[in-house]
Amino acid sequence: IKPSSRRYPAIIFEREREAGDQILNVENLSKSIENEVLFKKIDLNLSKGDKILVFSRDSRATTNFFQIINNCLEPDSGVFNWGITTSQSYLPLDNSEFFNKDINLIEWLREYANNEVEREEVYLRGFLGKMIFSGDEALKKCNVLSGGEKVRCMISRMMLRGGNFLMLDEPTNHLDLESIQAFNNALINFPGTVIFTCHDHHFTQTVANRIVEITPNGCLDKLMTFDEYISSPKVKEQKQALMQLA
């Protein structure tokens, strides 16, 4: 039997420190684009260890929500407050701004290192190697990468930063099956808090233990799996009532 040439990524998220009980509190958050309401009156209090799927009929709503809580975008109203012991790592839907540089991947990742030890080439190559950038591949210029390669670089960056709170906007985009499975397992095993949006059913069902649906009229927030959420008659009734609000 010919050995497989496939190479599997090693995604392991380790926290530099454990977060306290105060994670993230969101109050009355609202956002509109050109007078079109994406979401409003969003109230959330995240607990340590929550793995939350955030979804909406309009994908712009979830992306704007993530950008707001990452201080990349101003809300129309409302506030949010992070716990002082949290350290956040964010995987945005659009990562193009991170790769507008004519430098290789080692130099690129070094910009996100926290200390001198992490800036060492051998240390950085370890994180790139986990995402299948080994040998000369780690010397690729970051401005010529494919979509999948950029996502793998962003994952290397997240692993390097050691955050205890992960935010992921469509993390499976551009990834192959092996990378998606490795990512899936990494989030299942991650002991910290996760908030994400994703269209991969298996991924959402196996990772999320809490579902938050954001709408132009408020949000539904349920401690259950995704399959339980979409099949619950009570949730359907509450969703219909929410959609009927003016």
mmCIF file of C-alpha atoms in Angstrom:
data_model
loop_
_atom_site.group_PDB
_atom_site.id
_atom_site.type_symbol
_atom_site.label_atom_id
_atom_site.label_comp_id
_atom_site.label_asym_id
_atom_site.label_seq_id
_atom_site.Cartn_x
_atom_site.Cartn_y
_atom_site.Cartn_z
ATOM 1 C CA ILE A 1 0.000 0.000 0.000
ATOM 2 C CA LYS A 2 1.395 3.363 -1.017
ATOM 3 C CA PRO A 3 1.788 5.639 2.046
ATOM 4 C CA SER A 4 -0.556 8.615 2.114
ATOM 5 C CA SER A 5 0.997 11.940 1.156
ATOM 6 C CA ARG A 6 -1.550 13.877 3.205
ATOM 7 C CA ARG A 7 -0.163 15.936 6.062
ATOM 8 C CA TYR A 8 -2.292 16.590 9.104
ATOM 9 C CA PRO A 9 -2.144 19.850 11.052
ATOM 10 C CA ALA A 10 -1.664 19.827 14.823
ATOM 11 C CA ILE A 11 -3.995 22.430 16.309
ATOM 12 C CA ILE A 12 -3.647 22.750 20.082
ATOM 13 C CA PHE A 13 -4.907 25.816 21.922
ATOM 14 C CA GLU A 14 -3.181 26.274 25.278
ATOM 15 C CA ARG A 15 -4.004 29.142 27.635
ATOM 16 C CA GLU A 16 -1.223 31.214 29.176
ATOM 17 C CA ARG A 17 -3.498 31.598 32.192
ATOM 18 C CA GLU A 18 -6.966 30.567 33.294
ATOM 19 C CA ALA A 19 -9.687 33.211 33.182
ATOM 20 C CA GLY A 20 -11.680 34.208 36.247
ATOM 21 C CA ASP A 21 -15.451 34.040 36.541
ATOM 22 C CA GLN A 22 -16.080 37.361 34.774
ATOM 23 C CA ILE A 23 -15.736 36.716 31.031
ATOM 24 C CA LEU A 24 -17.824 39.034 28.837
ATOM 25 C CA ASN A 25 -20.941 41.064 29.493
ATOM 26 C CA VAL A 26 -22.909 42.603 26.608
ATOM 27 C CA GLU A 27 -25.740 45.065 27.220
ATOM 28 C CA ASN A 28 -28.265 46.456 24.724
ATOM 29 C CA LEU A 29 -25.936 46.082 21.726
ATOM 30 C CA SER A 30 -27.353 47.274 18.392
ATOM 31 C CA LYS A 31 -26.015 47.756 14.856
ATOM 32 C CA SER A 32 -27.513 48.946 11.580
ATOM 33 C CA ILE A 33 -26.106 49.406 8.071
ATOM 34 C CA GLU A 34 -27.687 52.082 5.853
ATOM 35 C CA ASN A 35 -30.835 52.124 8.014
ATOM 36 C CA GLU A 36 -31.140 48.328 7.879
ATOM 37 C CA VAL A 37 -31.132 46.812 11.369
ATOM 38 C CA LEU A 38 -28.733 43.880 11.649
ATOM 39 C CA PHE A 39 -29.381 43.288 15.345
ATOM 40 C CA LYS A 40 -30.598 45.197 18.368
ATOM 41 C CA LYS A 41 -31.110 44.809 22.115
ATOM 42 C CA ILE A 42 -28.500 42.060 22.439
ATOM 43 C CA ASP A 43 -27.906 41.168 26.091
ATOM 44 C CA LEU A 44 -25.423 38.408 26.902
ATOM 45 C CA ASN A 45 -23.437 37.329 29.929
ATOM 46 C CA LEU A 46 -20.822 34.731 29.090
ATOM 47 C CA SER A 47 -19.671 32.188 31.649
ATOM 48 C CA LYS A 48 -16.303 30.482 31.887
ATOM 49 C CA GLY A 49 -16.214 27.388 29.706
ATOM 50 C CA ASP A 50 -19.112 28.395 27.459
ATOM 51 C CA LYS A 51 -18.763 27.328 23.827
ATOM 52 C CA ILE A 52 -21.282 29.494 22.065
ATOM 53 C CA LEU A 53 -22.532 29.313 18.507
ATOM 54 C CA VAL A 54 -23.697 32.763 17.376
ATOM 55 C CA PHE A 55 -25.788 32.732 14.229
ATOM 56 C CA SER A 56 -28.201 34.853 12.236
ATOM 57 C CA ARG A 57 -30.154 34.723 9.001
ATOM 58 C CA ASP A 58 -27.942 37.601 7.856
ATOM 59 C CA SER A 59 -24.232 36.726 8.021
ATOM 60 C CA ARG A 60 -23.407 40.449 8.159
ATOM 61 C CA ALA A 61 -24.965 40.502 11.623
ATOM 62 C CA THR A 62 -22.601 37.924 13.088
ATOM 63 C CA THR A 63 -19.536 39.476 11.438
ATOM 64 C CA ASN A 64 -20.468 42.946 12.709
ATOM 65 C CA PHE A 65 -21.060 41.507 16.181
ATOM 66 C CA PHE A 66 -17.565 39.981 16.238
ATOM 67 C CA GLN A 67 -15.990 43.176 14.937
ATOM 68 C CA ILE A 68 -17.714 45.206 17.652
ATOM 69 C CA ILE A 69 -16.597 43.051 20.573
ATOM 70 C CA ASN A 70 -13.055 43.170 19.112
ATOM 71 C CA ASN A 71 -13.088 46.990 19.044
ATOM 72 C CA CYS A 72 -12.864 46.994 15.236
ATOM 73 C CA LEU A 73 -16.271 48.629 14.824
ATOM 74 C CA GLU A 74 -18.477 50.963 16.847
ATOM 75 C CA PRO A 75 -21.999 49.816 17.801
ATOM 76 C CA ASP A 76 -25.021 52.059 17.304
ATOM 77 C CA SER A 77 -25.874 51.563 20.963
ATOM 78 C CA GLY A 78 -24.944 49.430 23.926
ATOM 79 C CA VAL A 79 -21.765 48.477 25.750
ATOM 80 C CA PHE A 80 -19.649 45.402 26.371
ATOM 81 C CA ASN A 81 -17.114 44.695 29.099
ATOM 82 C CA TRP A 82 -14.397 42.052 29.212
ATOM 83 C CA GLY A 83 -13.307 40.412 32.447
ATOM 84 C CA ILE A 84 -9.883 41.649 33.511
ATOM 85 C CA THR A 85 -8.420 38.110 33.462
ATOM 86 C CA THR A 86 -9.497 37.362 29.890
ATOM 87 C CA SER A 87 -7.080 37.315 26.961
ATOM 88 C CA GLN A 88 -8.742 37.214 23.561
ATOM 89 C CA SER A 89 -7.709 35.617 20.285
ATOM 90 C CA TYR A 90 -9.748 36.475 17.189
ATOM 91 C CA LEU A 91 -10.049 34.754 13.816
ATOM 92 C CA PRO A 92 -11.877 37.275 11.580
ATOM 93 C CA LEU A 93 -13.878 36.431 8.474
ATOM 94 C CA ASP A 94 -11.730 38.794 6.379
ATOM 95 C CA ASN A 95 -8.039 38.439 7.231
ATOM 96 C CA SER A 96 -6.620 40.303 4.205
ATOM 97 C CA GLU A 97 -5.322 43.262 6.246
ATOM 98 C CA PHE A 98 -2.949 40.940 8.112
ATOM 99 C CA PHE A 99 -1.080 39.927 4.962
ATOM 100 C CA ASN A 100 -0.337 43.216 3.168
ATOM 101 C CA LYS A 101 3.399 42.898 3.826
ATOM 102 C CA ASP A 102 6.388 41.677 1.810
ATOM 103 C CA ILE A 103 7.851 39.514 4.584
ATOM 104 C CA ASN A 104 8.197 35.762 5.102
ATOM 105 C CA LEU A 105 6.011 33.752 7.484
ATOM 106 C CA ILE A 106 8.608 33.587 10.255
ATOM 107 C CA GLU A 107 8.944 37.375 10.237
ATOM 108 C CA TRP A 108 5.139 37.695 10.013
ATOM 109 C CA LEU A 109 4.493 35.485 13.041
ATOM 110 C CA ARG A 110 7.313 37.150 15.018
ATOM 111 C CA GLU A 111 5.281 40.389 15.036
ATOM 112 C CA TYR A 112 2.739 38.688 17.315
ATOM 113 C CA ALA A 113 5.240 37.207 19.774
ATOM 114 C CA ASN A 114 4.891 38.206 23.434
ATOM 115 C CA ASN A 115 8.530 37.993 24.536
ATOM 116 C CA GLU A 116 12.109 37.319 23.428
ATOM 117 C CA VAL A 117 11.789 33.549 23.736
ATOM 118 C CA GLU A 118 8.777 33.545 21.425
ATOM 119 C CA ARG A 119 10.673 35.647 18.876
ATOM 120 C CA GLU A 120 13.294 32.936 18.357
ATOM 121 C CA GLU A 121 13.123 31.369 14.893
ATOM 122 C CA VAL A 122 13.058 27.786 16.220
ATOM 123 C CA TYR A 123 10.116 28.625 18.475
ATOM 124 C CA LEU A 124 8.187 30.309 15.666
ATOM 125 C CA ARG A 125 8.922 27.469 13.242
ATOM 126 C CA GLY A 126 7.308 25.122 15.758
ATOM 127 C CA PHE A 127 3.959 26.916 15.498
ATOM 128 C CA LEU A 128 4.196 27.228 11.718
ATOM 129 C CA GLY A 129 5.148 23.573 11.452
ATOM 130 C CA LYS A 130 2.013 22.555 13.344
ATOM 131 C CA MET A 131 0.036 24.176 10.534
ATOM 132 C CA ILE A 132 2.077 22.405 7.818
ATOM 133 C CA PHE A 133 4.518 25.230 7.060
ATOM 134 C CA SER A 134 7.754 23.304 7.513
ATOM 135 C CA GLY A 135 11.220 23.816 6.056
ATOM 136 C CA ASP A 136 11.303 26.290 3.185
ATOM 137 C CA GLU A 137 7.517 26.713 3.333
ATOM 138 C CA ALA A 138 8.025 28.864 6.432
ATOM 139 C CA LEU A 139 9.984 31.275 4.216
ATOM 140 C CA LYS A 140 7.054 31.951 1.886
ATOM 141 C CA LYS A 141 6.092 35.602 1.517
ATOM 142 C CA CYS A 142 2.878 36.307 3.390
ATOM 143 C CA ASN A 143 1.436 38.432 0.557
ATOM 144 C CA VAL A 144 1.287 35.518 -1.924
ATOM 145 C CA LEU A 145 -0.593 32.969 0.192
ATOM 146 C CA SER A 146 -3.796 31.207 -0.799
ATOM 147 C CA GLY A 147 -6.979 31.586 1.251
ATOM 148 C CA GLY A 148 -6.389 28.310 3.094
ATOM 149 C CA GLU A 149 -2.756 29.171 3.820
ATOM 150 C CA LYS A 150 -3.800 32.516 5.303
ATOM 151 C CA VAL A 151 -6.286 30.818 7.633
ATOM 152 C CA ARG A 152 -3.600 28.341 8.728
ATOM 153 C CA CYS A 153 -1.272 31.268 9.468
ATOM 154 C CA MET A 154 -3.999 32.943 11.512
ATOM 155 C CA ILE A 155 -4.445 29.727 13.489
ATOM 156 C CA SER A 156 -0.676 29.649 14.153
ATOM 157 C CA ARG A 157 -1.002 33.224 15.422
ATOM 158 C CA MET A 158 -3.872 32.235 17.737
ATOM 159 C CA MET A 159 -1.925 29.286 19.159
ATOM 160 C CA LEU A 160 1.112 31.517 19.734
ATOM 161 C CA ARG A 161 -0.899 34.121 21.636
ATOM 162 C CA GLY A 162 -2.271 31.599 24.157
ATOM 163 C CA GLY A 163 -5.615 33.327 24.727
ATOM 164 C CA ASN A 164 -8.192 31.941 27.130
ATOM 165 C CA PHE A 165 -11.078 33.290 25.030
ATOM 166 C CA LEU A 166 -11.343 32.359 21.345
ATOM 167 C CA MET A 167 -13.515 34.237 18.827
ATOM 168 C CA LEU A 168 -13.976 32.601 15.439
ATOM 169 C CA ASP A 169 -15.921 33.988 12.480
ATOM 170 C CA GLU A 170 -16.448 31.095 10.031
ATOM 171 C CA PRO A 171 -13.276 29.206 11.038
ATOM 172 C CA THR A 172 -13.753 26.383 8.508
ATOM 173 C CA ASN A 173 -13.671 28.677 5.448
ATOM 174 C CA HIS A 174 -10.884 27.736 2.970
ATOM 175 C CA LEU A 175 -9.736 24.745 5.061
ATOM 176 C CA ASP A 176 -9.436 21.155 3.840
ATOM 177 C CA LEU A 177 -11.105 18.233 5.604
ATOM 178 C CA GLU A 178 -8.031 17.325 7.663
ATOM 179 C CA SER A 179 -7.632 20.887 8.940
ATOM 180 C CA ILE A 180 -11.343 21.175 9.760
ATOM 181 C CA GLN A 181 -11.235 17.925 11.750
ATOM 182 C CA ALA A 182 -8.129 19.054 13.639
ATOM 183 C CA PHE A 183 -9.774 22.426 14.371
ATOM 184 C CA ASN A 184 -12.957 20.666 15.506
ATOM 185 C CA ASN A 185 -11.071 18.451 17.960
ATOM 186 C CA ALA A 186 -9.002 21.388 19.232
ATOM 187 C CA LEU A 187 -12.119 23.356 20.184
ATOM 188 C CA ILE A 188 -13.775 20.339 21.800
ATOM 189 C CA ASN A 189 -10.677 19.860 23.970
ATOM 190 C CA PHE A 190 -10.040 23.562 24.663
ATOM 191 C CA PRO A 191 -10.661 24.271 28.384
ATOM 192 C CA GLY A 192 -11.334 27.990 27.880
ATOM 193 C CA THR A 193 -14.298 29.906 26.443
ATOM 194 C CA VAL A 194 -15.228 29.977 22.762
ATOM 195 C CA ILE A 195 -17.665 32.056 20.721
ATOM 196 C CA PHE A 196 -17.985 31.254 17.034
ATOM 197 C CA THR A 197 -20.137 31.221 13.927
ATOM 198 C CA CYS A 198 -19.968 28.391 11.421
ATOM 199 C CA HIS A 199 -22.045 26.763 8.660
ATOM 200 C CA ASP A 200 -20.538 23.295 9.185
ATOM 201 C CA HIS A 201 -23.268 21.274 10.923
ATOM 202 C CA HIS A 202 -20.977 18.641 12.454
ATOM 203 C CA PHE A 203 -18.596 21.329 13.689
ATOM 204 C CA THR A 204 -21.352 23.327 15.396
ATOM 205 C CA GLN A 205 -23.086 20.283 16.861
ATOM 206 C CA THR A 206 -19.931 18.843 18.424
ATOM 207 C CA VAL A 207 -18.443 22.103 19.755
ATOM 208 C CA ALA A 208 -21.308 24.334 20.931
ATOM 209 C CA ASN A 209 -23.015 23.877 24.295
ATOM 210 C CA ARG A 210 -24.917 27.174 24.034
ATOM 211 C CA ILE A 211 -26.772 28.721 21.093
ATOM 212 C CA VAL A 212 -27.332 32.451 20.561
ATOM 213 C CA GLU A 213 -29.394 33.588 17.582
ATOM 214 C CA ILE A 214 -29.235 37.324 16.949
ATOM 215 C CA THR A 215 -32.024 39.089 15.027
ATOM 216 C CA PRO A 216 -33.221 42.622 14.244
ATOM 217 C CA ASN A 217 -35.640 42.250 17.165
ATOM 218 C CA GLY A 218 -33.378 40.822 19.873
ATOM 219 C CA CYS A 219 -31.790 37.442 20.526
ATOM 220 C CA LEU A 220 -32.575 33.926 21.656
ATOM 221 C CA ASP A 221 -30.085 32.413 24.106
ATOM 222 C CA LYS A 222 -30.313 28.701 24.952
ATOM 223 C CA LEU A 223 -28.105 26.260 26.860
ATOM 224 C CA MET A 224 -28.369 23.337 24.454
ATOM 225 C CA THR A 225 -26.761 21.772 21.412
ATOM 226 C CA PHE A 226 -27.447 23.000 17.901
ATOM 227 C CA ASP A 227 -29.584 19.959 17.014
ATOM 228 C CA GLU A 228 -31.652 20.458 20.168
ATOM 229 C CA TYR A 229 -32.087 24.125 19.271
ATOM 230 C CA ILE A 230 -33.337 23.602 15.713
ATOM 231 C CA SER A 231 -35.706 20.776 16.729
ATOM 232 C CA SER A 232 -37.193 22.352 19.871
ATOM 233 C CA PRO A 233 -40.911 23.331 19.497
ATOM 234 C CA LYS A 234 -40.513 25.833 22.346
ATOM 235 C CA VAL A 235 -37.620 27.559 20.572
ATOM 236 C CA LYS A 236 -39.674 27.724 17.359
ATOM 237 C CA GLU A 237 -42.528 29.410 19.246
ATOM 238 C CA GLN A 238 -40.179 31.924 20.854
ATOM 239 C CA LYS A 239 -38.525 32.643 17.510
ATOM 240 C CA GLN A 240 -41.889 33.289 15.842
ATOM 241 C CA ALA A 241 -42.864 35.646 18.657
ATOM 242 C CA LEU A 242 -39.546 37.469 18.324
ATOM 243 C CA MET A 243 -39.928 37.882 14.562
ATOM 244 C CA GLN A 244 -43.384 39.368 15.006
ATOM 245 C CA LEU A 245 -42.100 42.207 17.186
ATOM 246 C CA ALA A 246 -42.184 45.643 15.598
#
